[in-house]
Every structure is written in C-alpha cells, then in structure tokens.
Coordinates of C-alpha atoms in Angstrom, one line a residue:
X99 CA -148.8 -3.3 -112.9
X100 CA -147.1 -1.8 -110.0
X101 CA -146.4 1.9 -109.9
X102 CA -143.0 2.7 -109.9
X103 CA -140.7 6.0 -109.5
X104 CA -140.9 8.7 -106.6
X105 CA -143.8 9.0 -104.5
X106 CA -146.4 11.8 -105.5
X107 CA -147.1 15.2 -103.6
X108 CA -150.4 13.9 -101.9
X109 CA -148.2 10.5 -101.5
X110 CA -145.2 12.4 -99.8
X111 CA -147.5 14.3 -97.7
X112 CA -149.2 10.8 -96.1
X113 CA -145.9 9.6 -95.5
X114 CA -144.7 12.5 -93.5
X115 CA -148.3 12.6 -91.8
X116 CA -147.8 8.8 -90.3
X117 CA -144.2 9.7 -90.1
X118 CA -144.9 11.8 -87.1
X119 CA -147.3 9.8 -85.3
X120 CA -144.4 7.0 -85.5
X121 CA -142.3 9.5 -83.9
X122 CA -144.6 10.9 -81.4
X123 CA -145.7 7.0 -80.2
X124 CA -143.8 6.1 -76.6
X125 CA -141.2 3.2 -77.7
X126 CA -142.8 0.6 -76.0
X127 CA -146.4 1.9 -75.4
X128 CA -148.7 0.2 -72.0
X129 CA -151.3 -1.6 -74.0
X130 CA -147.9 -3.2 -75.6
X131 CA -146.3 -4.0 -72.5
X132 CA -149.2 -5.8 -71.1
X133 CA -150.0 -8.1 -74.1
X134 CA -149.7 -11.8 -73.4
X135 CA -148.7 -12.1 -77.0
X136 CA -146.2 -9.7 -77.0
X137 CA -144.8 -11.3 -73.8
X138 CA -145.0 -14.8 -75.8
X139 CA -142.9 -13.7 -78.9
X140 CA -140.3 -11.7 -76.6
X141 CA -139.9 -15.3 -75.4
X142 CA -139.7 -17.0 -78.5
X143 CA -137.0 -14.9 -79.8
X144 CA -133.9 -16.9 -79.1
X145 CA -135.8 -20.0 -80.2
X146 CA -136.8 -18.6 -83.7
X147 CA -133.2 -17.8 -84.2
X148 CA -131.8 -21.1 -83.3
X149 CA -134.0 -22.6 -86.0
X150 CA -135.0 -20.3 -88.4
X151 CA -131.9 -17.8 -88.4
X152 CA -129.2 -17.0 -88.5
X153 CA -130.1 -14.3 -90.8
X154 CA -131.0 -11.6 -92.7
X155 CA -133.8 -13.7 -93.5
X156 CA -135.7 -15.2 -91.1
X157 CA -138.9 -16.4 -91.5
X158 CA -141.8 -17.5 -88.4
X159 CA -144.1 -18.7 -90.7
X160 CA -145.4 -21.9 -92.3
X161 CA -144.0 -23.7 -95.5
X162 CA -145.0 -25.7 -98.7
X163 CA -143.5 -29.1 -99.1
X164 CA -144.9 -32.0 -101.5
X165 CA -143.5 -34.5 -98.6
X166 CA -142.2 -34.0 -95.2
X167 CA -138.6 -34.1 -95.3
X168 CA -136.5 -37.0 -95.4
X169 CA -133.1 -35.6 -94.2
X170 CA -131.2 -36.9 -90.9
X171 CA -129.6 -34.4 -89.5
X172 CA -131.3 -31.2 -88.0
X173 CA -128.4 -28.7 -90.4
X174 CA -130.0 -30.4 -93.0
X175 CA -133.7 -30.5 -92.0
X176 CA -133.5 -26.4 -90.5
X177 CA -132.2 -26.0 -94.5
X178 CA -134.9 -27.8 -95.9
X179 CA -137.8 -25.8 -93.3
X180 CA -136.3 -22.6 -94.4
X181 CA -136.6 -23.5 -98.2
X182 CA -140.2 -25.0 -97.4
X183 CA -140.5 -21.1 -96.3
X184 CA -139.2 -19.5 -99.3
X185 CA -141.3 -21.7 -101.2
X186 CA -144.6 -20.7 -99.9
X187 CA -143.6 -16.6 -99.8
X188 CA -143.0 -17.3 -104.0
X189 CA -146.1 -19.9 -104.7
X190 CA -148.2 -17.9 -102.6
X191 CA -147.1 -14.6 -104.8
X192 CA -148.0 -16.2 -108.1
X193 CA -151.4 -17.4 -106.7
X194 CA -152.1 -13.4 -105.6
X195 CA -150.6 -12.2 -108.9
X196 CA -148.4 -9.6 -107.0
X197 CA -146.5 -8.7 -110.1
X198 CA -149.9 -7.5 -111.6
X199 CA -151.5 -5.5 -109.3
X200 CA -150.1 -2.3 -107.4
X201 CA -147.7 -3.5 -104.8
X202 CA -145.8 -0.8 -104.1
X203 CA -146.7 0.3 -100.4
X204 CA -146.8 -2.9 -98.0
X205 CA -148.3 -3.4 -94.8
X206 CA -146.5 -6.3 -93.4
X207 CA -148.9 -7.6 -90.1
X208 CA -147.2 -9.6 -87.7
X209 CA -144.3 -9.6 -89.5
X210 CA -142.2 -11.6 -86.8
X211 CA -138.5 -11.3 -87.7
X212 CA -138.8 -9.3 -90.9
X213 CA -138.2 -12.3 -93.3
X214 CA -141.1 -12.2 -95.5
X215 CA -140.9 -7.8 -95.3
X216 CA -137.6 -8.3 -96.9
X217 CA -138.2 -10.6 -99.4
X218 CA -141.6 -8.3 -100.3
X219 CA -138.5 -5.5 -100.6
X220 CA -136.1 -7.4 -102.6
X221 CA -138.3 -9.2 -104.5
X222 CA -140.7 -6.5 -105.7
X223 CA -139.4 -3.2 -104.9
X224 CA -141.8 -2.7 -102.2
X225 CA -142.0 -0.1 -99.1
X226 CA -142.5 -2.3 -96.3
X227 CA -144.3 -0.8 -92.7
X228 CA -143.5 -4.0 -90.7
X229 CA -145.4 -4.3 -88.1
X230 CA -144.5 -5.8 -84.7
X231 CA -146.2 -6.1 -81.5
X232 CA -142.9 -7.8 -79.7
X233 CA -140.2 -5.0 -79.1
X234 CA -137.3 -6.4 -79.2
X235 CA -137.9 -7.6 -82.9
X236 CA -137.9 -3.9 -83.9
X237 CA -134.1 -3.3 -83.9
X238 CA -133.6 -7.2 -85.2
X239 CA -135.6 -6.4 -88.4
X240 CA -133.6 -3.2 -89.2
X241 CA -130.8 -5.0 -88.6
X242 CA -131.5 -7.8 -91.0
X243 CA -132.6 -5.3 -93.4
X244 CA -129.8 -3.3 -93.8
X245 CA -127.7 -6.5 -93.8
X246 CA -129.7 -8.0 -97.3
X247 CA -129.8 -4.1 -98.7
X248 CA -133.1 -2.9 -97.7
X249 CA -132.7 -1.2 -95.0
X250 CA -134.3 2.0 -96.9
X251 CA -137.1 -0.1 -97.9
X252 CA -138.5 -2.2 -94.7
X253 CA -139.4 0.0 -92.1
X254 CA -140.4 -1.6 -88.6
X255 CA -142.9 -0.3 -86.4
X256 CA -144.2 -1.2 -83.2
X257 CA -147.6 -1.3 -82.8
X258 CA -151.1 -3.3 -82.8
X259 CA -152.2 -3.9 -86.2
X260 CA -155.8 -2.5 -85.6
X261 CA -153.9 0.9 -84.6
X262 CA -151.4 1.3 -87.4
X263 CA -151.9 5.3 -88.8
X264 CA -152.7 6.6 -91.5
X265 CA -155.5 6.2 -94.5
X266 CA -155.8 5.5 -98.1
X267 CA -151.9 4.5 -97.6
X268 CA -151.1 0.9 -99.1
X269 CA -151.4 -0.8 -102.2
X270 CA -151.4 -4.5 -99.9
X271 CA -151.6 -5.8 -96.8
X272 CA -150.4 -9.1 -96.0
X273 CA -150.9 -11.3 -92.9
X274 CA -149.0 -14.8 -93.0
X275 CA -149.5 -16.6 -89.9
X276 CA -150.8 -13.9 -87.9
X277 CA -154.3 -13.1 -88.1
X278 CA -155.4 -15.5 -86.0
X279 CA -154.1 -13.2 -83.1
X280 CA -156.6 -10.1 -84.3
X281 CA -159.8 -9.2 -83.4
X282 CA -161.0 -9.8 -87.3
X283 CA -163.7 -7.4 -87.2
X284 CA -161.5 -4.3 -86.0
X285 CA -159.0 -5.2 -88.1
X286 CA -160.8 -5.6 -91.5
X287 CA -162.6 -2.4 -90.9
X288 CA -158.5 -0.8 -90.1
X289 CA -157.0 -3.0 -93.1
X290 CA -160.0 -1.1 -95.9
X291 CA -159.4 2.2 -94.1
X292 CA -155.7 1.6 -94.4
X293 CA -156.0 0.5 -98.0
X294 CA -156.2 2.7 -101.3
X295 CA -158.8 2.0 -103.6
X296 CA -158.5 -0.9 -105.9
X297 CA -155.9 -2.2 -103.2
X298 CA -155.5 -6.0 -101.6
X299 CA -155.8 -7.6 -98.5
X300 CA -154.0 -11.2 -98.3
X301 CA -153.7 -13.9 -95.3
X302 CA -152.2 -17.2 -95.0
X303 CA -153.4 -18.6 -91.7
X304 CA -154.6 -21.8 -90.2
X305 CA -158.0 -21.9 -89.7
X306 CA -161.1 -24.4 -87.4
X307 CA -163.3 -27.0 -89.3
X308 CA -163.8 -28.9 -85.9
X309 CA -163.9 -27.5 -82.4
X310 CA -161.7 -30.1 -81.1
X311 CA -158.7 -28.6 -81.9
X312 CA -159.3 -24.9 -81.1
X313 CA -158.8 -25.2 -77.5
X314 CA -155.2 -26.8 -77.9
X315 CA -154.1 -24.5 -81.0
X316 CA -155.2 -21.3 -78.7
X317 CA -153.5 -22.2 -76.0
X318 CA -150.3 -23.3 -77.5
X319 CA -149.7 -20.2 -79.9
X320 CA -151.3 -17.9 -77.4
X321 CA -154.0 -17.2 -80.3
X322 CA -157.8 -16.8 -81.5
X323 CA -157.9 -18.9 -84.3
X324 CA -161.2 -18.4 -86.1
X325 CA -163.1 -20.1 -89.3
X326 CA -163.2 -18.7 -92.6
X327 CA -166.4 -18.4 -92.8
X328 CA -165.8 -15.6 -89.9
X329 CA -163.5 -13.7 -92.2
X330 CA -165.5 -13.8 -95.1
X331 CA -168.1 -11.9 -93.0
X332 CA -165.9 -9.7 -91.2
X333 CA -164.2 -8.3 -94.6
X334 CA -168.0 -7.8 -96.1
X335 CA -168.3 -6.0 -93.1
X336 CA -165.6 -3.8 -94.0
X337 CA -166.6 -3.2 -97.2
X338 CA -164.1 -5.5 -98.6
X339 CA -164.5 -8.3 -101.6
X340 CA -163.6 -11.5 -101.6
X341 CA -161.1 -12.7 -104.4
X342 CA -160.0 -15.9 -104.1
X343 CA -159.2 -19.0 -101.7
X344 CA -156.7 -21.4 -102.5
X345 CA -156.6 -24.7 -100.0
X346 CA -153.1 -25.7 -99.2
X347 CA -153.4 -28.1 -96.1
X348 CA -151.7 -31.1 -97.2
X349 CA -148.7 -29.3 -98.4
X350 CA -148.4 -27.4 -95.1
X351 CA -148.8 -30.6 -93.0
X352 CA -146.1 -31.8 -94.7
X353 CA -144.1 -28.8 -92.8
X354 CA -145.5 -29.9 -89.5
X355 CA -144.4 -33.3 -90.5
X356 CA -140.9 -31.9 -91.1
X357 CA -140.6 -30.1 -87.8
X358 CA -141.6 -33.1 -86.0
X359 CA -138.5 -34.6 -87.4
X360 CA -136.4 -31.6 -86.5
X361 CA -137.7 -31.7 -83.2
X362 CA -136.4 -35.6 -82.5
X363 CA -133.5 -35.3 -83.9
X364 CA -132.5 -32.0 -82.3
X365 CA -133.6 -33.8 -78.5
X366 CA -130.9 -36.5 -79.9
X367 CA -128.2 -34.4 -80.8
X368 CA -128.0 -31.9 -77.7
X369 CA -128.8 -34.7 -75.4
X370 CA -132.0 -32.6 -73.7
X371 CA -132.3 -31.6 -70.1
X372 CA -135.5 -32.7 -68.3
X373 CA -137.2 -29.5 -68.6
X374 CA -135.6 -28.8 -72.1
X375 CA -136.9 -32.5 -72.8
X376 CA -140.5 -31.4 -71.4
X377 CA -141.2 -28.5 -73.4
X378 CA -139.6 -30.8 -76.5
X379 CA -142.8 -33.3 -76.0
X380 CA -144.8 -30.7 -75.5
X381 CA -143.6 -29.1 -79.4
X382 CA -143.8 -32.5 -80.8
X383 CA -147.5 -33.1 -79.4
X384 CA -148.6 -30.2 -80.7
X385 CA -146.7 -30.2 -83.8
X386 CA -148.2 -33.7 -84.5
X387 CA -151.7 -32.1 -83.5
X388 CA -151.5 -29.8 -86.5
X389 CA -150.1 -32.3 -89.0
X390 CA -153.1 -34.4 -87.8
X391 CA -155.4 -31.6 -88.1
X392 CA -154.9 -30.5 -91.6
X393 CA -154.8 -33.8 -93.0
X394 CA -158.4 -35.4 -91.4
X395 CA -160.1 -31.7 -92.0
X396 CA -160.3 -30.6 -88.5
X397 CA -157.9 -27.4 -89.6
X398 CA -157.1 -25.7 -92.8
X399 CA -154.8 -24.2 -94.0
X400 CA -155.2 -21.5 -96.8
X401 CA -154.7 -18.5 -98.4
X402 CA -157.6 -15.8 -99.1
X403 CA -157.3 -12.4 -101.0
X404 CA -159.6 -9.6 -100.5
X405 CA -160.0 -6.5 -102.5
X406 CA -161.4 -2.7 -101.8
X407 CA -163.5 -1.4 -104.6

C-alpha cells in the first residue's frame, strides 16, 4: 500500500537537496529556449484551452471511449472528449494497481497543463513534480492547482525529463502521451536512477507497427515516436522490469474518431477563415490518420508498466 504521513529525515533531506537545484536553475534555461518542442506547445496553448479547458483540470492527452461520440454540438462533444479523458486516467489506474503499490512521490513527465498531476493529487494523495518543457504552462499548472486544492501537492518544474534532479526520489513515474518526445534510452537510465527501489515506471503512448505512418505522426506532433519493442530494450537497459502491457487501440481510436467530429462541427459553427479552415483540414487529416492507424495495426496504442528491483 502506499506510505502515508510525513516525510522521513533521509526523505526531508532529498527534498530540500532537489529543492535547491530547482531554485538555483535559470527560469527559462537555453537548451529550453531553443527546443522545437517547447516552441510547439507554447503554441498550442490557447488551443488546448479552447478545447480541453476551461479549468482546473485540463487534460492533453488521449481518452477511452467504447464508440466515438455521437453528440451534435461541439459543448457537447468537448464534454464528452474530457470524460473520454477522465476515463482513461481512472481505467488506466486500476490496470497499474496504483492503490497497491507505493504512490506517494510522483513524477509527472510531460505533464502538459497539469490535469492528470492533479488528479494523481486528488485522487491518491500524491506529491506531484510536474514536469514541463513549455514555460508558460508553469504558472498555468499552479494556478489550476491551487484552484482544485492542491496547490501544496503538485509542484511544476521546468525542465527536460532526462535532467530532472535528484536520486532514489519517487515511488512512480508516469508518462501519458509524452514519451514519444524522449530520447528512450537517456530517459530509462534517468527514470531507474530517479526511482526508489521497488518503484514504477508507467507510459501510455502511441506507438509504430508500420513505417508508413511514422513520418506523418513525427511531423505533425513534432515527435519521435518509437516501437515497443524499442522500450522494452531500453528499460532492460536501465535495469528496469517489465510488468505488464495492456492493448487499448480500438478504444482510443474511438477518441480520434470523436475529435474528428469536434473538428467539423467546430469549422461549422465559427464559420472558419481560410487559413483557420487550412490548419482545420490539416487536424482532421491527421486526426483521421490516427483513427486509421490504430484500427488496421499500423499504430498502437498501449499502456506498459515497468518496475525497479
């Protein structure tokens, strides 16, 4: 189960260690600054808002649905998404056992607009280091925190995930949607130095059966999607076990199928622009890519779990 109650003396010490090197770090370092995906979620930001938000949770990250949505109007279909969301943070929870195993220090990769760091905070009691490479998002999660009541609890940090400080620090770290933006093999070997023995490593991420589609899915989402056969290895090279796998394609399609929807229906509403109509077939063709993907087995979709002895 997890531990629960104050933090011990070698625990306290850690924190105020990392602490200081949180303190001592330039607010928006170079290698920051310069990173085409920083530079891509800085622009996304309004966008994620306007569909995802308003707030204090928002979530940038897939959903479960058993069938893309059937609703007409985009209120109705963003509420549907953001439940789709919810779902998968609560299914993918049970399938990881969270309420067994130690979950009391979080590393939170990628953690985009701080949904899924407070939910880990309200849900479970957790100490969340979410971690950011975009830095506007940095004030916007402590905002939404301290607007659901964990602002004590999440704890935003900018920085790239392979140089988060620290060692032998978390009981868990989780990735959803995010790393297929990581070198895998730095960031395994950072993830088991990061982790305390006995503690967890879980992703949720699309992954490549076919070639086809990794040249689109790159360039859209400004990523390095790999296989996972790639992450099996790189976490053996880290020391780390494997766990479990659990596929969950065709009920994330079903997402892409509802955002496709969402898509149409919000170019019909707001009566588009040309550009705004451009980059709106260019969402939908991707979109459909992905739906497409997951269903005829050029993509997956799943969720893994590692483990350090």
């Amino acid at each position: 189960m997890a531990r629960q109650g104050r933090l011990t003396r070698d625990e306290s010490s850690i924190e105020r260690s990392v602490e200081a090197e949180y303190q001592s770090q330039p607010s928006v370092p170079m290698a920051i600054a310069s990173n085409p995906v920083a530079s891509y979620y800085e622009r996304k930001t309004e966008s994620i808002l306007r569909r995802y938000g308003p707030g204090p949770l928002v979530h940038f990250h897939t959903g479960f649905l058993d069938e893309p949505a059937s609703q007409t109007t985009a209120a109705q279909l963003r509420d549907k998404l953001r439940e789709s969301q919810e779902r998968m943070l609560r299914d993918s929870a049970d399938l990881w056992e969270l309420r067994r195993i130690a979950f009391r220090q979080v590393l939170d990769v990628g953690c985009g607009l701080g949904g899924a760091a407070i939910f880990w905070a309200q849900e479970f009691g957790s100490e969340v280091t979410a971690v950011t490479i975009a830095p506007s998002h940095v004030a916007l999660v402590a905002g939404f925190a301290a607007e659901a009541g964990v602002g004590l609890q999440v704890h935003p940090f900018l920085c790239d995930a392979v140089e988060v400080p620290g060692k032998d620090r978390f009981d868990a770290i989780i990735a959803l949607d995010s790393s297929c933006y990581l070198s895998r093999r730095a960031w395994f070997r950072r993830g088991a130095e990061l982790l305390r023995r006995g503690g967890r490593m879980f992703i949720a991420d699309c992954f490549v059966e076919q070639e086809a589609y990794r040249a689109p899915f790159d360039r859209y989402w400004c990523a390095r999607i790999g296989a996972v056969e790639e992450y099996l290895g790189a976490a053996r090279g880290a020391g780390l076990i494997f766990e479990r796998l659990e596929e969950v394609s065709r009920l994330v399609a079903n997402f892409w199928g509802t955002t496709m929807a969402l898509i149409r229906v919000e170019a019909q509403e707001t009566g588009a622009s040309p550009a705004r109509s451009l980059k709106a077939r260019e969402s939908l063709q991707v979109h459909s890519l992905m739906r497409r993907g997951l269903l005829d087995g050029g993509l997956r979709h799943v969720l893994l779990s590692f483990a350090k002895p």
